[in-house]
Structures are given as structure tokens and as C-alpha cells.
Short mmCIF file of C-alpha atoms and ligand atoms in Angstrom, two decimals:
data_model
loop_
_atom_site.label_atom_id
_atom_site.label_comp_id
_atom_site.label_asym_id
_atom_site.label_seq_id
_atom_site.Cartn_x
_atom_site.Cartn_y
_atom_site.Cartn_z
CA MET A 1 10.34 29.52 -36.87
CA THR A 2 13.28 28.75 -34.62
CA SER A 3 14.83 30.86 -31.85
CA ILE A 4 17.87 31.22 -34.03
CA GLU A 5 16.14 32.34 -37.01
CA GLN A 6 14.22 34.91 -34.86
CA ALA A 7 17.20 36.27 -33.38
CA GLY A 8 18.11 37.03 -37.07
CA GLU A 9 15.06 38.93 -37.55
CA VAL A 10 15.46 40.72 -34.15
CA VAL A 11 18.85 41.95 -35.12
CA ARG A 12 17.70 43.00 -38.51
CA TRP A 13 14.84 44.72 -37.01
CA CYS A 14 16.90 46.67 -34.44
CA ARG A 15 19.24 47.98 -37.40
CA GLN A 16 16.38 48.77 -39.53
CA LEU A 17 14.72 50.94 -36.75
CA ALA A 18 17.94 52.47 -36.10
CA LYS A 19 17.96 54.09 -39.44
CA PHE A 20 14.85 56.10 -37.99
CA SER A 21 17.11 59.05 -37.13
CA GLU A 22 16.74 63.10 -36.56
CA SER A 23 20.39 63.08 -38.11
CA ARG A 24 21.49 61.30 -41.53
CA GLY A 25 24.17 58.66 -40.94
CA GLU A 26 23.55 58.20 -37.31
CA THR A 27 21.15 57.20 -34.92
CA THR A 28 19.48 60.06 -32.72
CA ARG A 29 15.92 59.48 -31.80
CA ARG A 30 14.67 62.03 -29.10
CA PHE A 31 11.25 62.05 -27.47
CA LEU A 32 8.44 62.44 -30.07
CA THR A 33 10.77 63.79 -32.90
CA ALA A 34 9.56 62.83 -36.44
CA PRO A 35 11.51 59.35 -36.49
CA MET A 36 9.65 58.37 -33.49
CA ARG A 37 6.44 58.18 -35.88
CA ASP A 38 8.41 56.06 -38.24
CA VAL A 39 9.46 53.69 -35.53
CA HIS A 40 5.63 53.67 -34.09
CA THR A 41 4.42 53.02 -37.82
CA ALA A 42 6.98 50.03 -38.45
CA LEU A 43 6.28 48.23 -35.00
CA ALA A 44 2.69 48.79 -35.10
CA ALA A 45 2.59 46.90 -38.53
CA TRP A 46 4.53 44.10 -37.05
CA MET A 47 2.49 43.85 -33.94
CA SER A 48 -0.56 43.82 -35.79
CA ARG A 49 0.55 40.94 -37.77
CA VAL A 50 1.25 38.73 -34.68
CA GLY A 51 -2.30 39.51 -33.15
CA MET A 52 -1.92 42.67 -31.50
CA THR A 53 -4.06 45.37 -30.97
CA VAL A 54 -2.05 48.61 -31.00
CA ARG A 55 -2.48 52.15 -29.69
CA VAL A 56 -0.09 55.06 -28.92
CA ASP A 57 -0.90 56.48 -25.48
CA ALA A 58 -0.72 60.31 -24.71
CA MET A 59 3.01 60.26 -24.00
CA GLY A 60 3.71 58.58 -26.99
CA ASN A 61 4.42 55.12 -25.64
CA ILE A 62 3.56 52.32 -28.12
CA ARG A 63 1.45 49.70 -26.70
CA GLY A 64 0.89 46.33 -28.38
CA LEU A 65 -1.82 43.99 -26.35
CA TYR A 66 -1.69 40.36 -27.12
CA PRO A 67 -4.68 38.61 -25.95
CA PRO A 68 -4.92 35.30 -23.89
CA VAL A 69 -6.91 32.60 -25.55
CA VAL A 70 -7.66 30.51 -22.30
CA SER A 71 -9.49 33.43 -20.59
CA SER A 72 -13.19 34.13 -20.16
CA VAL A 73 -12.67 37.82 -19.87
CA PRO A 74 -11.72 40.22 -22.45
CA ALA A 75 -8.07 40.99 -23.20
CA ALA A 76 -8.15 44.29 -21.67
CA ASP A 77 -9.39 42.81 -18.38
CA ALA A 78 -7.06 39.66 -18.20
CA PRO A 79 -4.10 39.47 -16.04
CA ARG A 80 -1.28 41.09 -18.01
CA LEU A 81 2.51 40.56 -18.36
CA LEU A 82 4.19 43.69 -19.73
CA ILE A 83 7.50 43.50 -21.90
CA GLY A 84 9.13 46.52 -23.06
CA SER A 85 12.02 49.28 -23.11
CA HIS A 86 12.49 52.69 -24.65
CA LEU A 87 12.44 53.57 -28.10
CA ASP A 88 14.43 57.05 -27.86
CA THR A 89 18.06 57.14 -28.00
CA VAL A 90 21.07 59.34 -26.81
CA PRO A 91 22.68 61.40 -29.59
CA ASN A 92 24.75 59.30 -32.06
CA ALA A 93 23.31 55.97 -30.35
CA GLY A 94 23.91 52.27 -30.90
CA ALA A 95 21.12 50.12 -32.51
CA PHE A 96 20.17 48.27 -29.72
CA ASP A 97 19.77 50.38 -26.51
CA GLY A 98 16.39 50.35 -25.60
CA ILE A 99 14.70 49.37 -28.82
CA LEU A 100 16.12 45.68 -28.12
CA GLY A 101 13.59 45.25 -25.48
CA VAL A 102 10.67 46.18 -27.22
CA VAL A 103 11.61 44.08 -30.57
CA MET A 104 12.26 41.07 -28.22
CA GLY A 105 8.50 41.38 -26.92
CA VAL A 106 6.93 41.31 -30.09
CA ALA A 107 9.61 38.77 -31.48
CA LEU A 108 8.57 36.50 -28.37
CA VAL A 109 5.06 36.55 -29.19
CA GLU A 110 5.52 35.91 -32.64
CA LEU A 111 7.51 32.96 -31.45
CA LEU A 112 4.53 31.75 -29.48
CA GLY A 113 3.08 30.77 -32.82
CA ASP A 114 -0.35 28.84 -32.10
CA ARG A 115 0.60 28.24 -28.30
CA ARG A 116 -1.70 30.06 -26.20
CA LEU A 117 -1.38 31.64 -22.98
CA SER A 118 -3.54 32.07 -19.99
CA PHE A 119 -2.82 35.62 -19.83
CA ALA A 120 -2.24 38.80 -21.97
CA ILE A 121 1.03 40.29 -22.83
CA GLU A 122 1.50 44.00 -23.47
CA VAL A 123 4.43 44.96 -25.44
CA VAL A 124 5.37 48.78 -24.43
CA GLY A 125 7.90 50.79 -26.54
CA PHE A 126 8.62 54.00 -23.86
CA SER A 127 8.74 57.27 -25.70
CA ASP A 128 11.40 58.47 -23.46
CA GLU A 129 13.91 57.08 -21.08
CA GLU A 130 17.30 58.60 -21.79
CA GLY A 131 15.77 62.36 -21.00
CA VAL A 132 17.83 63.76 -23.75
CA ARG A 133 15.15 66.10 -25.05
CA PHE A 134 13.79 67.73 -21.93
CA GLY A 135 16.64 66.96 -19.42
CA THR A 136 14.20 64.68 -17.26
CA PRO A 137 14.25 61.04 -17.93
CA PHE A 138 11.69 58.24 -17.63
CA LEU A 139 8.81 60.17 -19.04
CA GLY A 140 7.29 57.35 -21.02
CA SER A 141 7.20 55.01 -17.96
CA LEU A 142 6.04 57.78 -15.75
CA ALA A 143 3.08 57.96 -17.93
CA LEU A 144 2.56 54.15 -17.48
CA VAL A 145 2.89 54.26 -13.58
CA GLY A 146 0.49 57.41 -13.69
CA ASP A 147 3.07 59.67 -12.12
CA VAL A 148 3.61 62.54 -14.58
CA ASP A 149 3.56 65.45 -12.28
CA PRO A 150 1.52 68.12 -14.34
CA SER A 151 4.49 70.75 -13.93
CA LEU A 152 6.58 68.36 -16.05
CA LEU A 153 4.10 69.47 -19.01
CA ASP A 154 5.95 72.93 -18.68
CA LEU A 155 9.36 71.66 -19.14
CA ARG A 156 10.98 73.18 -22.26
CA ASP A 157 13.47 71.86 -24.83
CA GLU A 158 16.19 73.48 -26.41
CA GLN A 159 13.95 75.37 -28.59
CA GLY A 160 11.94 76.62 -25.81
CA ARG A 161 8.89 74.16 -26.93
CA SER A 162 7.05 72.88 -23.71
CA LEU A 163 6.36 69.20 -23.21
CA ARG A 164 2.56 69.96 -23.64
CA THR A 165 3.30 71.79 -26.91
CA VAL A 166 5.27 68.96 -28.47
CA ILE A 167 2.82 66.18 -27.14
CA ARG A 168 0.00 68.17 -29.06
CA ASP A 169 1.96 68.50 -32.17
CA PHE A 170 2.51 64.89 -32.36
CA GLY A 171 -1.25 64.63 -32.42
CA LEU A 172 -1.46 63.49 -29.00
CA GLU A 173 -3.79 64.88 -26.07
CA PRO A 174 -2.32 65.58 -22.69
CA GLY A 175 -5.32 65.42 -21.07
CA ARG A 176 -5.46 61.52 -21.83
CA LEU A 177 -2.39 60.87 -19.93
CA PRO A 178 -4.34 59.13 -17.22
CA ASP A 179 -5.36 56.42 -20.12
CA ALA A 180 -1.65 55.37 -20.15
CA LYS A 181 -1.55 53.96 -16.75
CA ALA A 182 -1.12 50.24 -16.79
CA PRO A 183 -4.23 48.40 -15.33
CA ALA A 184 -3.92 47.79 -11.66
CA GLY A 185 -2.80 44.08 -10.73
CA SER A 186 -0.67 43.71 -13.92
CA MET A 187 1.45 40.57 -13.28
CA GLY A 188 4.76 41.94 -13.74
CA TYR A 189 7.11 43.66 -16.41
CA LEU A 190 10.04 42.29 -17.91
CA GLU A 191 12.70 44.30 -19.78
CA PHE A 192 15.36 42.63 -21.97
CA HIS A 193 18.29 44.98 -22.24
CA ILE A 194 21.85 44.99 -23.36
CA GLU A 195 24.45 45.09 -20.50
CA GLN A 196 25.99 48.17 -21.65
CA GLY A 197 29.17 46.89 -19.84
CA PRO A 198 31.76 44.33 -20.13
CA VAL A 199 31.04 41.96 -17.15
CA LEU A 200 29.24 39.14 -19.40
CA GLU A 201 31.86 39.32 -22.34
CA ASN A 202 34.55 38.89 -19.70
CA LEU A 203 32.64 36.05 -17.93
CA ASN A 204 31.84 34.82 -21.19
CA LEU A 205 28.22 34.43 -20.59
CA PRO A 206 25.35 35.26 -23.02
CA LEU A 207 22.78 36.33 -20.33
CA ALA A 208 22.22 37.78 -16.85
CA VAL A 209 19.36 38.44 -14.46
CA VAL A 210 19.61 41.93 -12.65
CA ASP A 211 19.04 41.91 -8.95
CA VAL A 212 19.75 45.87 -8.44
CA ILE A 213 19.43 48.81 -10.76
CA ALA A 214 22.01 51.66 -9.25
CA GLY A 215 20.17 54.66 -8.25
CA GLN A 216 21.48 58.00 -9.88
CA SER A 217 21.61 61.71 -9.18
CA ARG A 218 21.68 64.33 -12.10
CA ALA A 219 22.16 67.99 -11.77
CA THR A 220 23.24 70.92 -13.56
CA ALA A 221 25.75 73.37 -12.11
CA THR A 222 26.10 76.74 -13.91
CA PHE A 223 29.09 79.13 -12.93
CA THR A 224 28.77 82.49 -13.85
CA GLY A 225 31.81 85.09 -13.97
CA ARG A 226 32.42 87.92 -16.55
CA ALA A 227 33.06 87.68 -20.00
CA GLY A 228 35.90 89.74 -21.30
CA HIS A 229 38.61 90.06 -23.86
CA ALA A 230 41.04 87.31 -24.00
CA GLY A 231 43.57 89.87 -25.18
CA THR A 232 43.55 92.70 -22.87
CA THR A 233 42.08 91.33 -19.57
CA PRO A 234 45.14 90.41 -16.94
CA MET A 235 44.50 86.72 -15.42
CA LYS A 236 44.28 87.89 -11.89
CA LEU A 237 41.44 90.36 -12.81
CA ARG A 238 39.43 87.44 -14.82
CA LYS A 239 36.46 85.85 -13.56
CA ASP A 240 36.45 83.06 -15.87
CA ALA A 241 33.41 80.74 -15.45
CA LEU A 242 34.91 77.96 -17.83
CA ALA A 243 38.15 77.90 -15.88
CA GLY A 244 36.16 77.42 -12.72
CA ALA A 245 34.01 74.57 -14.10
CA ALA A 246 36.89 73.09 -15.19
CA ALA A 247 38.34 73.01 -11.87
CA TRP A 248 35.12 71.48 -10.60
CA MET A 249 34.90 68.70 -13.22
CA THR A 250 38.62 67.58 -12.26
CA GLU A 251 37.14 67.35 -8.64
CA VAL A 252 34.08 65.06 -9.83
CA GLU A 253 36.73 62.67 -11.34
CA ARG A 254 38.97 62.70 -8.33
CA VAL A 255 35.73 62.17 -5.94
CA ALA A 256 34.46 59.27 -7.98
CA THR A 257 37.81 57.52 -8.38
CA ALA A 258 38.48 57.84 -4.69
CA THR A 259 35.07 56.24 -3.84
CA SER A 260 34.61 52.62 -4.32
CA GLY A 261 31.91 51.96 -6.56
CA LEU A 262 30.91 55.14 -7.39
CA VAL A 263 30.66 56.63 -10.95
CA ALA A 264 30.41 60.47 -11.58
CA THR A 265 30.17 61.61 -15.43
CA VAL A 266 29.93 65.16 -17.17
CA GLY A 267 28.78 64.51 -20.29
CA ARG A 268 27.59 67.70 -21.47
CA LEU A 269 29.15 71.24 -21.05
CA GLU A 270 27.61 74.55 -22.31
CA VAL A 271 29.83 77.59 -22.58
CA GLU A 272 28.82 81.22 -23.38
CA PRO A 273 29.46 83.39 -25.17
CA GLY A 274 31.63 80.58 -26.58
CA ALA A 275 34.05 82.54 -28.74
CA GLY A 276 37.82 81.48 -28.50
CA ASN A 277 38.85 84.94 -27.84
CA VAL A 278 36.33 85.66 -25.16
CA ILE A 279 36.83 84.89 -21.42
CA PRO A 280 33.73 82.58 -20.91
CA GLY A 281 30.97 84.33 -18.77
CA ARG A 282 29.05 81.35 -18.18
CA ALA A 283 29.75 77.50 -18.15
CA THR A 284 27.06 75.08 -17.55
CA VAL A 285 27.97 71.57 -16.75
CA TRP A 286 25.72 68.35 -16.52
CA VAL A 287 26.55 66.16 -13.95
CA ASP A 288 25.49 62.34 -13.44
CA VAL A 289 26.55 60.44 -9.95
CA ARG A 290 25.60 56.54 -9.64
CA HIS A 291 26.21 54.00 -6.88
CA PRO A 292 24.03 51.05 -5.89
CA SER A 293 23.93 52.51 -2.17
CA ASP A 294 21.80 55.50 -1.96
CA ASP A 295 23.67 56.71 1.02
CA THR A 296 26.61 56.66 -0.69
CA ARG A 297 25.57 58.06 -4.15
CA LYS A 298 23.75 61.04 -1.96
CA ALA A 299 26.66 61.88 0.25
CA ALA A 300 29.06 62.01 -2.88
CA PHE A 301 26.47 64.11 -4.75
CA GLU A 302 26.15 66.82 -1.54
CA ARG A 303 29.76 66.82 -1.39
CA LEU A 304 30.28 67.72 -5.16
CA LYS A 305 27.59 70.67 -4.76
CA ALA A 306 29.46 72.00 -1.63
CA THR A 307 32.75 71.61 -3.87
CA ALA A 308 31.17 73.56 -6.69
CA THR A 309 29.95 76.38 -4.12
CA GLU A 310 33.70 76.74 -2.80
CA ILE A 311 35.73 76.83 -6.06
CA ALA A 312 33.09 79.41 -7.13
CA GLY A 313 33.50 81.38 -4.00
CA HIS A 314 37.59 81.12 -4.30
CA ARG A 315 37.13 82.41 -8.02
CA GLY A 316 34.65 85.16 -7.49
CA LEU A 317 32.07 83.44 -9.50
CA GLN A 318 28.40 82.54 -8.92
CA MET A 319 27.23 78.99 -8.69
CA SER A 320 23.72 78.02 -9.20
CA TRP A 321 22.86 74.26 -8.63
CA GLU A 322 19.72 72.66 -10.49
CA PRO A 323 18.98 69.14 -9.43
CA ARG A 324 17.29 67.13 -12.17
CA LEU A 325 17.09 63.65 -11.07
CA ASP A 326 17.42 61.97 -7.62
CA GLN A 327 16.63 58.18 -8.65
CA ALA A 328 16.84 55.64 -6.00
CA SER A 329 18.42 52.41 -6.24
CA VAL A 330 15.63 49.85 -7.21
CA SER A 331 15.91 46.03 -6.29
CA MET A 332 14.36 43.59 -8.74
CA ASP A 333 11.25 41.81 -7.59
CA GLN A 334 13.05 38.48 -6.46
CA LYS A 335 10.02 36.09 -7.38
CA ILE A 336 10.38 37.21 -11.14
CA ALA A 337 14.22 37.00 -10.33
CA SER A 338 14.36 33.50 -9.64
CA MET A 339 11.93 32.71 -12.37
CA LEU A 340 14.19 34.40 -14.82
CA ASP A 341 17.29 32.32 -13.27
CA ARG A 342 15.07 28.80 -13.84
CA ALA A 343 14.09 29.96 -17.36
CA VAL A 344 18.08 30.76 -18.38
CA GLU A 345 18.73 27.46 -17.10
CA GLN A 346 16.09 25.53 -18.71
CA ALA A 347 17.12 27.38 -21.86
CA GLY A 348 20.52 25.48 -21.10
CA PHE A 349 22.57 28.62 -19.84
CA PRO A 350 24.30 29.63 -16.24
CA ALA A 351 22.23 31.72 -14.33
CA HIS A 352 24.04 34.92 -13.41
CA ARG A 353 22.98 37.78 -11.27
CA MET A 354 24.39 41.24 -11.49
CA THR A 355 23.94 44.89 -10.58
CA SER A 356 22.82 47.40 -13.61
CA GLY A 357 24.85 50.44 -13.70
CA ALA A 358 22.77 52.07 -16.17
CA GLY A 359 19.32 53.12 -15.36
CA HIS A 360 16.20 51.70 -16.81
CA ASP A 361 12.70 52.10 -17.33
CA ALA A 362 12.21 48.86 -14.85
CA MET A 363 13.02 51.31 -12.01
CA ILE A 364 9.88 53.40 -12.65
CA VAL A 365 7.56 50.52 -13.42
CA ALA A 366 8.86 48.86 -10.25
CA ARG A 367 6.68 51.64 -8.67
CA ARG A 368 3.24 49.87 -9.69
CA MET A 369 4.23 45.80 -10.40
CA PRO A 370 6.79 43.17 -9.95
CA VAL A 371 9.53 43.62 -12.46
CA GLY A 372 12.47 41.85 -13.60
CA MET A 373 15.53 42.46 -16.22
CA MET A 374 17.42 40.04 -18.32
CA PHE A 375 20.73 41.22 -19.74
CA LEU A 376 22.21 40.34 -23.11
CA ARG A 377 25.94 40.36 -23.81
CA CYS A 378 27.06 43.07 -25.74
CA GLU A 379 30.14 43.25 -27.82
CA LYS A 380 33.42 44.90 -25.84
CA GLY A 381 30.83 46.49 -23.43
CA ILE A 382 30.27 49.31 -25.89
CA SER A 383 26.83 51.36 -25.57
CA HIS A 384 25.51 54.79 -25.85
CA HIS A 385 28.02 54.67 -29.21
CA PRO A 386 27.17 53.18 -32.73
CA GLY A 387 29.40 50.17 -32.11
CA GLU A 388 26.46 48.73 -30.06
CA ASN A 389 26.39 45.26 -31.10
CA VAL A 390 25.09 41.87 -29.82
CA ARG A 391 25.58 38.22 -31.13
CA GLU A 392 22.65 36.38 -32.96
CA ASP A 393 23.34 33.32 -30.64
CA ASP A 394 22.86 35.36 -27.51
CA VAL A 395 19.63 36.85 -28.76
CA ALA A 396 18.45 33.37 -29.44
CA ALA A 397 19.51 32.21 -25.96
CA ALA A 398 17.40 35.30 -24.74
CA LEU A 399 14.44 34.21 -26.80
CA GLU A 400 14.64 30.76 -25.43
CA ALA A 401 14.96 31.67 -21.90
CA GLY A 402 12.07 34.21 -22.67
CA LEU A 403 9.76 31.48 -23.68
CA LYS A 404 10.39 29.40 -20.78
CA PHE A 405 9.81 32.45 -18.33
CA LEU A 406 6.50 32.71 -20.06
CA ASP A 407 5.77 29.21 -19.14
CA GLU A 408 7.13 29.78 -15.16
CA ILE A 409 5.03 32.96 -14.93
CA GLY A 410 2.08 31.11 -16.21
CA ARG A 411 2.26 28.42 -13.99
CA ALA A 412 2.72 30.76 -11.16
CA GLY A 413 -0.37 32.59 -11.99
CA ARG A 414 -2.38 29.21 -11.65
CA GLU A 415 -1.06 28.19 -8.52
O1 HGY B 501 21.57 56.63 -18.44
C1 HGY B 501 21.48 55.65 -18.37
O2 HGY B 501 21.57 54.85 -17.36
C2 HGY B 501 20.50 55.03 -19.48
O3 HGY B 501 21.03 54.44 -20.54
N1 HGY B 501 19.48 56.01 -19.83
MN1 MN B 502 20.81 54.39 -22.65
MN1 MN B 503 18.74 51.87 -22.22
#
């Protein structure tokens, strides 16, 4: 099979797996929901067909282990390269964010044919990177690196079900989470991912090698006032929680626009009681702040928290702030990045380095092993949207570069 033929298969697989969704007619697949089991079943069959042993670990990550041949030790003990990304999606997502990186791993192994490696490959499909169901991202990769704080198991989803219960209801055992850890001494982790932005398309390049993944801070700010009758309450006697939240959201945008390289987003807002003729008594705002420099990000985040307190104070509202993520910016392993540069050039394409504004599982996996990321151009930079799309020739380029990378890291392992 040629890379371009396999690229067609990769795109077909991604579009097929995108149909496994919590809602018909769109792609929404949160952590350990029913469609996640369908994805496991479909991927497990393909993984087995290409010679992998497959398991689903206690956090719901699918793990396909492809043994080396040139090795005197069993596959489980052989040096291991991990290739993966996430299986979960945001609501009404596209067909490539996350899942492309998992499908690429299996497709690469299948492309090896009878070429055998001196190391094992483990393809990992993480169960949760987006953090949509429990409000805390990276649950899958945290399990892989052994950093699942027991308190996480008490997190509750919108239906009030704990993470512990959801894991058990999926047929998995939280007590087995330690078995999810990647073996010490793993050679490294490679994540293929769509760029999710317009840079490669503007440069007319198919691929990029990531050098830094920007850090991110997330929190919820809850403004509490007093619900009241929309028709009988004079404006100056109101304690309108949503009006306060709206004033703050305008500040979030103003601060981000005024700070070079900073992005800040309010992507979710909950208003109570939520009737058009009732003055909102409570408004909860989800904020996401990112910057490649941790100092700049943290300073902006603290400033936005202080502004929320000020605005609430001027309006006679209460404001409670719940931090949800403080993820430092993560540099990719420079040895792996250089191997990826060479692999891209050997595949016939210019090597291009760039920063990732999006967060990825590689940020977490980097705690335990060297990590690298390869970006693929995505059409108009669209992502977190059903319009997400990749070109088959770019996927073929990534497969070619991926095969060259396997040669590179194999040589490095023998030196
Ligand atoms: O939000 C992100 O950066 C990623 O898509 N989870
Ligand atoms: Mn995403
Ligand atoms: Mn992603």
C-alpha cells in the first residue's frame, strides 16, 4: 500500500469514527460516553488486524501494542515509542481534532508491512483531552503518566455523576489506574495533530514541527446578584448578575486584545434562572487564557480575576472564582523535534517550526518522556467545528515523514 492510498484510508477512518456521537447529525463524543465504546471497538479491530495486542486501561484509553521483531525481550519489556492523541471531542466538533493522531499511529504501523523495528510501538487513544464532561482536561494522559490525583475521582459531571462512577459504569475499575502508566524509560511520544489554525495554509506548507505548546489557564467566575421581576424592578435597584458578567466579559476581550500574543476566550455561560422576564440572579462564566510565556499568561489571569472582583463590587454582586487549570507552557524535546525536522525534509518537504496555541496531550506526556508533535495543515484553519478538514496529500506527506521518523529514532536508539 502506498502512502497516498493509506492517506485516503486515514481520512475515511476519521470521517467514519466521527459518526460515533452522542447526538445524531453532529460529532460530540465526551469522556466514556456510549459512542466512545463504539470507537474502541472499531479501532481495536483494526489494531488487532495489523498485529497489535489491544487493551483499554482503567481511564478508558485504548492502547495498541505493536511488538518489535529484532528484540530478545518480550514486547511488553522492549523499548517503546508511543504514538497517539485523543478520542474525545468538543460539542459539534470536526472529524480530525484528536482522532487523526490515533488513526495516523495505526496507519503508520500498517504501512510498515513486513518491515520490522528494533522497538515496540504503542498507539494510544486518550479518553479525555478536552475536559468537556468533567471540566478538567487531560484525564487520559494524566492516567498514562500516573498523575491522577485521587480527588479527581470525586469530580462530578452535569448529571451529578462522579468520575469514579462513570469509570465503573463503563466497565472499568478505578483501582486499576496504576496499570495505565506508561513503562518507565519509554523512548518517547509522537503526536500528529491538525494545526487548528491558518498558519500552514498561509505559508502553503503541508507540515510543521511544534517547538512549544502555549500554557493555558482556565477558571469559572460566578457572579451572584438577586433574581427579580423584569417589569417591576427599577434599574437602580437591581443586582443583575448577567449584566455584571457581561461587563467583565468585555474586559476579558479588551485585556487580551491589548496584550501581545495573549488569547482569552469566554466559551460557556450559564444564566439562572434563565427566563427572559427575570433579572438573572446568577451568571457563571468559563474563561480560557493562553500565552506562550507563563509569566504573561499568569499576570493576565490574575488581572482578570481582580477585574471580576472590582466589577462585582461596583454592582453589589458577589463573585466566586474557581480555578480549573493552570497548565504551564511546554517545550517539545529538541532531539525529537530535530529528528522530525529531518524526517519532514527526507520526505521532500520544507521543515517549519511553530508554536501551538492549542493544548495537547503531549503537554502532559512530556512529564514522563521526550515528546514531539507534527502538525498537518487544516483547511482555512477551521477547528472545533464540523468544517474541519485535511488534504489527503498532506496526510500522505505526514505518513512519509512518519516512516522516516521511525527510521531516525530507531537509528538513535541503536547508537
Ligand atoms: O483547547 C484546546 O487547546 C484543545 O483543543 N483541547
Ligand atoms: Mn480540541
Ligand atoms: Mn486536540
